[in-house]
């Protein structure tokens, strides 16, 4: 590939920071190594090395949309600052071709004492535009920002949303050759975000090169064709966006599972041990584990809305017992209860028709291990969810008289994401309502499938 086809070239970039334990160590580092060298004494450093980036290399072609993903602290922002030239690498080289517009830290490049109008002229001038060129674009910039009379007020009086509106308006309306975006769109409201994505699509159609950083995997998948996965400053995967995001999702799942296993070990309730705040009951029947699986029977901590899911609750009985109900509750991270369901809910319609087939009538013996699987479609909206699990004795067949044997908070966690251009809904869950057209009256009626 010709070098003329490359918009961004990053070759073996590393960035080191010197971390000092206390302010006096910084003074020692400035003075003592020189004296040690003059005295012929072995040099001693008074800092710890921290490598924010380690040997990162990739290329982005002109007109390509390229994504960077990774957890907080993985080095994404440091890498973007090096590419834009606001930070110098410790080792390695970066080359870019064309005018760069960057949306990095909120409000970076704005003078807080200047008005929004003055900052528009200042930022556009820094991008190489003459005053006449800025005036030609000013109305489009003001219309896109849509902050009204605040345009002539000092930026220091702006809300975070207004600042990002103005910054995005300037950077996207000046038709850059390279647009670099680092989570800036997350601050705007939903309507403004849609407007931004339409503008980015327009820029890409016109040959702009996009370098996009976001924690929203679906936006990265929609906007980019290739991507880089950074972890602890090092490239972990580099290739097509679909491949990289699969690797990133798998990594997050493993991290989630490791954290959950640690939580389980720390809060595990044994019959002979003291109770934790997240668990109670006499443990006549004990919940051993709660896991979530996808349609391929792979354990998951992340699912797409619409995926088939299996919620598996593993138990063991410590006595001979019957009339059990194994149930779960799902709550959002905000603490809102989304649903509660259990074997008794499913048994109720069958008590009069086929009682012998119900879980409630099943007898368990001491030491018997068993697993209850709940299978269905994940119809939850994008969010982080907590799974609570419970096993109880139900003395009646309709939740009127029960005794909790084991209740377990935070039994599992589930992150649900949406395919933003395939299956989108808002709120708490998808009710499954679908429209059909009445051919005789041409009316549209909602039906439930």
XYZ file of C-alpha atoms in Angstrom:
449
model
C 0.000 0.000 0.000
C 1.345 3.437 -0.968
C 2.164 5.849 1.857
C -0.087 8.357 0.102
C -3.056 6.108 0.933
C -2.343 6.249 4.676
C -4.021 8.975 6.739
C -2.638 7.926 10.152
C 0.471 5.832 10.777
C 1.373 4.829 14.338
C 4.648 2.935 14.644
C 5.889 1.363 17.912
C 4.460 4.086 20.137
C 5.200 3.868 23.863
C 4.551 6.429 26.584
C 6.165 6.393 30.016
C 5.223 8.462 33.051
C 7.371 8.874 36.146
C 5.312 8.389 39.297
C 6.634 9.992 42.488
C 5.528 8.794 45.913
C 5.784 12.266 47.460
C 6.727 15.776 46.271
C 10.192 15.590 47.836
C 11.025 12.591 45.611
C 10.580 14.822 42.551
C 13.137 17.273 43.949
C 15.506 14.410 44.773
C 15.185 13.072 41.219
C 16.064 16.495 39.842
C 19.182 16.976 42.020
C 20.641 13.735 43.383
C 21.294 11.682 40.195
C 23.548 14.476 38.946
C 25.504 14.493 42.204
C 25.676 10.694 42.206
C 27.082 10.734 38.687
C 29.731 13.320 39.621
C 30.683 11.308 42.703
C 30.900 8.074 40.724
C 28.073 6.522 42.731
C 25.527 4.212 41.090
C 22.573 6.280 39.941
C 19.341 5.826 41.889
C 15.876 6.753 40.639
C 13.293 8.153 43.041
C 10.259 7.333 40.902
C 8.358 4.341 39.588
C 7.927 3.857 35.860
C 4.387 3.625 34.509
C 3.977 2.726 30.845
C 0.624 4.078 29.675
C 1.342 2.672 26.189
C 3.699 -0.115 25.137
C 4.700 -0.704 21.511
C 1.431 0.217 19.776
C 1.398 0.129 15.970
C -1.392 0.456 13.402
C -2.318 2.301 10.204
C -5.554 3.937 9.112
C -6.238 4.406 5.419
C -7.636 7.616 3.969
C -11.426 7.593 4.127
C -11.475 4.659 6.575
C -13.398 4.590 9.841
C -11.279 3.082 12.616
C -12.333 2.311 16.204
C -10.393 1.961 19.448
C -11.923 0.083 22.386
C -10.711 -0.806 25.848
C -11.533 -0.343 29.484
C -10.853 2.886 31.372
C -7.121 3.281 31.882
C -6.179 1.167 28.870
C -4.348 4.073 27.173
C -6.953 5.149 24.603
C -6.964 8.857 25.457
C -3.171 8.927 25.776
C -2.876 7.432 22.298
C -5.269 10.000 20.807
C -3.378 12.871 22.427
C -0.147 11.584 20.880
C -1.798 11.301 17.455
C -3.142 14.868 17.671
C 0.264 16.159 18.799
C -0.739 17.413 22.247
C 1.433 14.743 23.889
C 4.917 13.516 22.977
C 5.603 9.772 22.906
C 8.526 8.310 24.832
C 9.402 6.102 21.860
C 7.959 5.572 18.384
C 6.648 7.798 15.608
C 3.280 9.103 14.410
C 2.527 10.611 11.019
C -0.765 12.072 9.784
C -1.913 13.509 6.466
C -4.471 16.298 6.299
C -6.322 18.642 8.628
C -7.202 17.037 11.965
C -10.297 17.922 13.967
C -10.305 16.362 17.416
C -12.994 16.023 20.078
C -11.060 14.896 23.112
C -11.468 16.277 26.624
C -14.671 18.221 27.174
C -14.135 21.865 26.229
C -10.445 21.434 25.358
C -9.340 24.257 23.068
C -11.969 26.677 24.383
C -11.091 29.851 26.255
C -13.622 29.956 29.115
C -13.597 33.773 29.198
C -14.397 34.083 25.483
C -17.949 33.891 24.195
C -19.105 30.927 22.162
C -18.911 33.052 19.014
C -15.333 34.098 19.754
C -14.345 30.511 20.441
C -15.801 29.423 17.110
C -13.513 31.871 15.309
C -10.562 30.899 17.493
C -10.958 27.150 16.965
C -11.571 27.446 13.242
C -8.515 29.693 12.909
C -6.423 27.050 14.700
C -7.642 24.582 12.086
C -6.205 26.841 9.369
C -9.287 28.748 8.196
C -9.248 32.410 7.280
C -11.811 34.793 8.770
C -13.703 34.867 5.479
C -13.889 31.052 5.395
C -15.106 30.981 8.991
C -17.822 33.541 8.254
C -19.018 31.394 5.347
C -19.458 28.446 7.704
C -20.559 30.325 10.817
C -24.323 30.070 10.263
C -24.063 26.300 9.733
C -21.959 25.952 12.897
C -24.413 28.016 14.965
C -27.405 26.090 13.620
C -25.773 22.739 14.370
C -24.810 23.751 17.931
C -28.330 25.095 18.520
C -27.515 26.922 21.765
C -29.425 30.096 20.898
C -28.563 33.318 22.717
C -25.886 31.545 24.762
C -23.631 31.795 21.721
C -22.744 35.342 22.802
C -22.179 34.443 26.460
C -18.831 33.368 28.001
C -18.152 29.644 27.664
C -17.501 29.402 31.412
C -21.261 29.865 31.912
C -22.093 26.866 29.654
C -23.323 23.502 30.806
C -21.294 20.437 29.785
C -23.889 19.638 27.121
C -23.654 23.116 25.599
C -19.857 22.938 25.513
C -19.845 19.631 23.687
C -22.524 20.876 21.254
C -20.374 23.847 20.298
C -17.181 21.798 20.084
C -18.773 19.161 17.854
C -20.387 21.829 15.686
C -17.034 23.481 14.997
C -15.072 20.301 14.408
C -17.623 18.604 12.135
C -18.714 21.624 10.103
C -15.229 22.587 8.937
C -14.904 19.428 6.814
C -11.722 17.958 8.350
C -9.585 15.369 6.596
C -9.292 13.408 9.839
C -11.917 13.469 12.613
C -10.927 12.085 16.020
C -13.718 11.517 18.555
C -13.133 10.351 22.140
C -16.450 9.676 23.959
C -17.546 13.276 23.342
C -20.932 12.275 21.940
C -21.891 10.540 25.186
C -22.565 13.944 26.781
C -25.201 15.070 24.294
C -28.892 14.225 24.418
C -30.351 11.507 22.194
C -31.580 13.857 19.432
C -28.254 15.673 19.261
C -26.390 12.361 19.128
C -28.476 11.294 16.125
C -27.663 14.584 14.415
C -23.965 14.015 15.115
C -24.002 10.491 13.703
C -25.721 11.738 10.552
C -23.020 14.398 10.204
C -20.287 11.800 10.731
C -21.884 9.616 8.038
C -21.850 12.624 5.702
C -18.173 13.281 6.437
C -17.320 9.635 5.788
C -19.190 9.733 2.482
C -17.057 12.744 1.538
C -13.825 10.862 2.229
C -13.092 11.943 5.813
C -11.014 9.567 7.930
C -12.586 8.736 11.319
C -10.766 7.646 14.472
C -13.488 6.812 16.970
C -13.219 5.843 20.651
C -16.267 4.740 22.625
C -17.420 2.270 25.277
C -20.598 1.749 23.237
C -19.736 -1.391 21.299
C -22.709 -1.135 18.965
C -21.804 2.398 17.874
C -18.243 1.259 17.189
C -19.579 -1.711 15.223
C -21.919 0.545 13.221
C -19.481 3.351 12.458
C -16.156 1.586 11.941
C -14.747 -1.115 9.690
C -11.526 -1.892 11.564
C -10.589 -1.510 15.204
C -7.905 -1.841 17.870
C -8.451 -3.341 21.338
C -6.122 -1.852 23.956
C -5.578 -3.388 27.377
C -3.194 -1.923 29.952
C -1.505 0.105 27.232
C -0.822 -2.850 24.954
C -2.590 -3.922 21.745
C -4.598 -7.061 22.473
C -6.397 -7.402 19.139
C -6.232 -5.535 15.821
C -8.368 -6.246 12.760
C -11.951 -6.037 11.546
C -14.370 -4.329 13.928
C -16.523 -7.444 14.240
C -13.522 -9.581 15.198
C -12.079 -7.029 17.623
C -15.415 -6.355 19.326
C -16.012 -10.068 19.754
C -12.610 -10.300 21.446
C -13.412 -7.279 23.623
C -16.829 -8.645 24.589
C -15.257 -12.010 25.458
C -12.647 -10.222 27.579
C -15.292 -8.212 29.449
C -17.231 -11.392 30.082
C -14.153 -13.083 31.542
C -13.474 -10.041 33.722
C -17.092 -10.031 34.887
C -16.974 -13.724 35.667
C -13.721 -13.340 37.594
C -15.190 -10.488 39.634
C -18.335 -12.500 40.259
C -16.372 -15.589 41.344
C -14.451 -13.398 43.763
C -17.729 -11.984 45.064
C -19.117 -15.480 45.497
C -16.041 -16.611 47.390
C -16.227 -13.593 49.672
C -19.963 -13.861 50.355
C -20.501 -17.611 50.180
C -22.899 -18.804 52.838
C -22.325 -22.165 54.461
C -24.574 -23.755 56.983
C -21.850 -23.717 59.612
C -20.682 -20.196 58.811
C -22.047 -16.829 59.775
C -24.561 -15.219 57.415
C -23.575 -12.392 55.053
C -25.727 -9.356 54.314
C -26.470 -10.656 50.816
C -27.789 -14.060 51.877
C -30.149 -15.503 54.461
C -32.244 -18.585 55.202
C -31.841 -21.830 57.133
C -30.257 -23.568 54.104
C -32.452 -26.669 54.199
C -31.998 -26.195 50.465
C -28.952 -24.182 49.379
C -28.324 -22.248 46.173
C -24.861 -23.198 44.934
C -24.609 -21.094 41.793
C -26.562 -18.898 39.395
C -25.304 -18.681 35.821
C -26.491 -17.219 32.520
C -25.978 -19.040 29.207
C -26.591 -18.077 25.581
C -28.156 -20.163 22.803
C -24.824 -21.989 22.321
C -24.708 -23.013 26.011
C -21.789 -20.676 26.615
C -21.740 -18.882 29.970
C -22.305 -15.170 29.424
C -22.214 -11.930 31.376
C -23.190 -9.874 28.309
C -26.147 -10.502 25.998
C -27.758 -8.637 23.116
C -31.420 -7.736 23.466
C -33.281 -10.430 21.551
C -30.760 -13.194 22.316
C -31.933 -16.537 23.633
C -30.888 -16.878 27.267
C -30.902 -19.590 29.914
C -30.852 -18.688 33.590
C -29.550 -21.710 35.488
C -29.950 -22.052 39.286
C -28.006 -24.936 40.855
C -29.150 -26.155 44.286
C -28.551 -28.896 46.820
C -30.980 -30.210 49.418
C -29.717 -30.787 52.940
C -32.863 -32.664 54.031
C -35.815 -34.585 52.645
C -38.226 -31.947 51.367
C -40.995 -31.136 48.869
C -43.281 -28.258 47.798
C -40.321 -26.183 46.623
C -40.324 -23.014 44.573
C -37.093 -21.921 42.889
C -37.348 -18.351 41.680
C -35.365 -15.313 40.583
C -35.734 -11.544 40.545
C -34.080 -9.150 38.086
C -33.291 -5.571 39.093
C -31.662 -2.725 37.191
C -28.508 -1.094 38.524
C -30.793 1.706 39.737
C -32.579 -0.828 41.965
C -35.798 -1.026 39.924
C -37.407 -4.468 40.003
C -38.019 -5.597 36.429
C -39.504 -9.053 36.950
C -39.901 -11.957 39.344
C -40.555 -15.497 38.152
C -40.289 -18.971 39.578
C -41.253 -22.597 39.226
C -44.463 -21.941 41.184
C -45.551 -19.316 38.622
C -45.164 -21.909 35.914
C -46.833 -24.639 37.970
C -50.043 -22.703 38.743
C -51.924 -23.419 35.480
C -51.212 -27.153 35.854
C -52.342 -27.787 39.446
C -55.865 -28.634 38.281
C -54.971 -30.388 35.004
C -51.718 -32.278 35.631
C -50.556 -31.775 39.225
C -48.165 -34.728 39.091
C -46.111 -32.890 36.447
C -45.486 -29.820 38.589
C -42.187 -28.971 40.214
C -44.069 -28.216 43.439
C -45.050 -31.898 43.836
C -41.518 -33.187 43.320
C -39.822 -34.787 46.370
C -36.137 -34.204 47.093
C -33.918 -36.300 49.342
C -31.082 -35.236 51.605
C -27.881 -34.592 49.629
C -29.685 -34.411 46.282
C -28.319 -31.827 43.867
C -30.554 -30.390 41.184
C -30.612 -27.556 38.660
C -33.544 -25.446 37.490
C -33.207 -23.799 34.057
C -35.353 -20.869 32.930
C -35.164 -20.444 29.147
C -36.500 -17.612 27.004
C -35.689 -14.467 25.060
C -33.736 -11.636 26.624
C -36.225 -8.802 26.149
C -34.493 -6.407 28.561
C -33.404 -2.922 27.531
C -29.720 -1.998 27.481
C -28.548 -1.765 31.091
C -26.669 -3.561 33.852
C -28.832 -5.982 35.840
C -28.550 -7.826 39.137
C -30.014 -11.313 39.491
C -31.385 -12.339 42.880
C -32.231 -16.000 43.509
C -34.430 -17.708 46.092
C -35.561 -21.202 47.023
C -38.558 -21.498 49.334
C -41.118 -23.940 50.642
C -44.613 -22.965 49.482
C -47.250 -24.376 51.808
C -49.975 -23.208 49.417
C -50.058 -23.262 45.651
C -50.448 -19.531 45.157
C -47.739 -17.635 47.141
C -49.956 -17.276 50.230
C -47.736 -19.027 52.792
C -44.033 -19.576 52.269
C -40.809 -20.151 54.165
C -37.522 -18.894 52.686
C -34.829 -21.565 52.699
C -32.120 -19.549 50.932
C -32.220 -16.026 49.525
C -29.185 -14.774 47.610
C -28.664 -11.166 46.531
C -26.260 -10.396 43.674
C -26.318 -14.031 42.645
C -25.277 -12.987 39.129
C -24.915 -9.887 36.986
C -25.927 -9.360 33.384
C -25.132 -6.564 30.959
C -27.601 -6.171 28.080
C -26.646 -4.217 24.962
C -28.606 -3.421 21.806
C -27.810 -3.693 18.123
C -28.425 -0.035 17.407
C -29.314 -0.492 13.739
C -31.136 -3.821 13.986
C -33.201 -4.058 17.170
C -33.783 -0.952 19.286
C -36.298 -0.058 21.978
C -36.342 2.168 25.022
C -37.626 1.845 28.565
C -37.307 -1.293 30.688
C -38.182 -4.146 28.328
C -39.736 -5.074 24.983
C -43.367 -6.146 25.456
C -43.302 -8.015 22.162
C -46.168 -5.989 20.653
C -46.097 -6.063 16.837
C -48.341 -4.312 14.331
C -50.543 -5.898 11.653
C -52.618 -4.160 9.020
C -56.333 -4.839 8.732
C -56.838 -5.242 5.018
C -60.573 -4.473 5.178
C -60.341 -1.151 6.978
C -56.704 -0.190 6.359
C -56.467 0.394 10.115
C -53.348 -0.572 12.017
C -53.864 -2.607 15.184
C -51.343 -3.611 17.811
C -51.150 -7.312 18.554
C -49.071 -9.359 20.931
C -47.101 -12.271 19.578
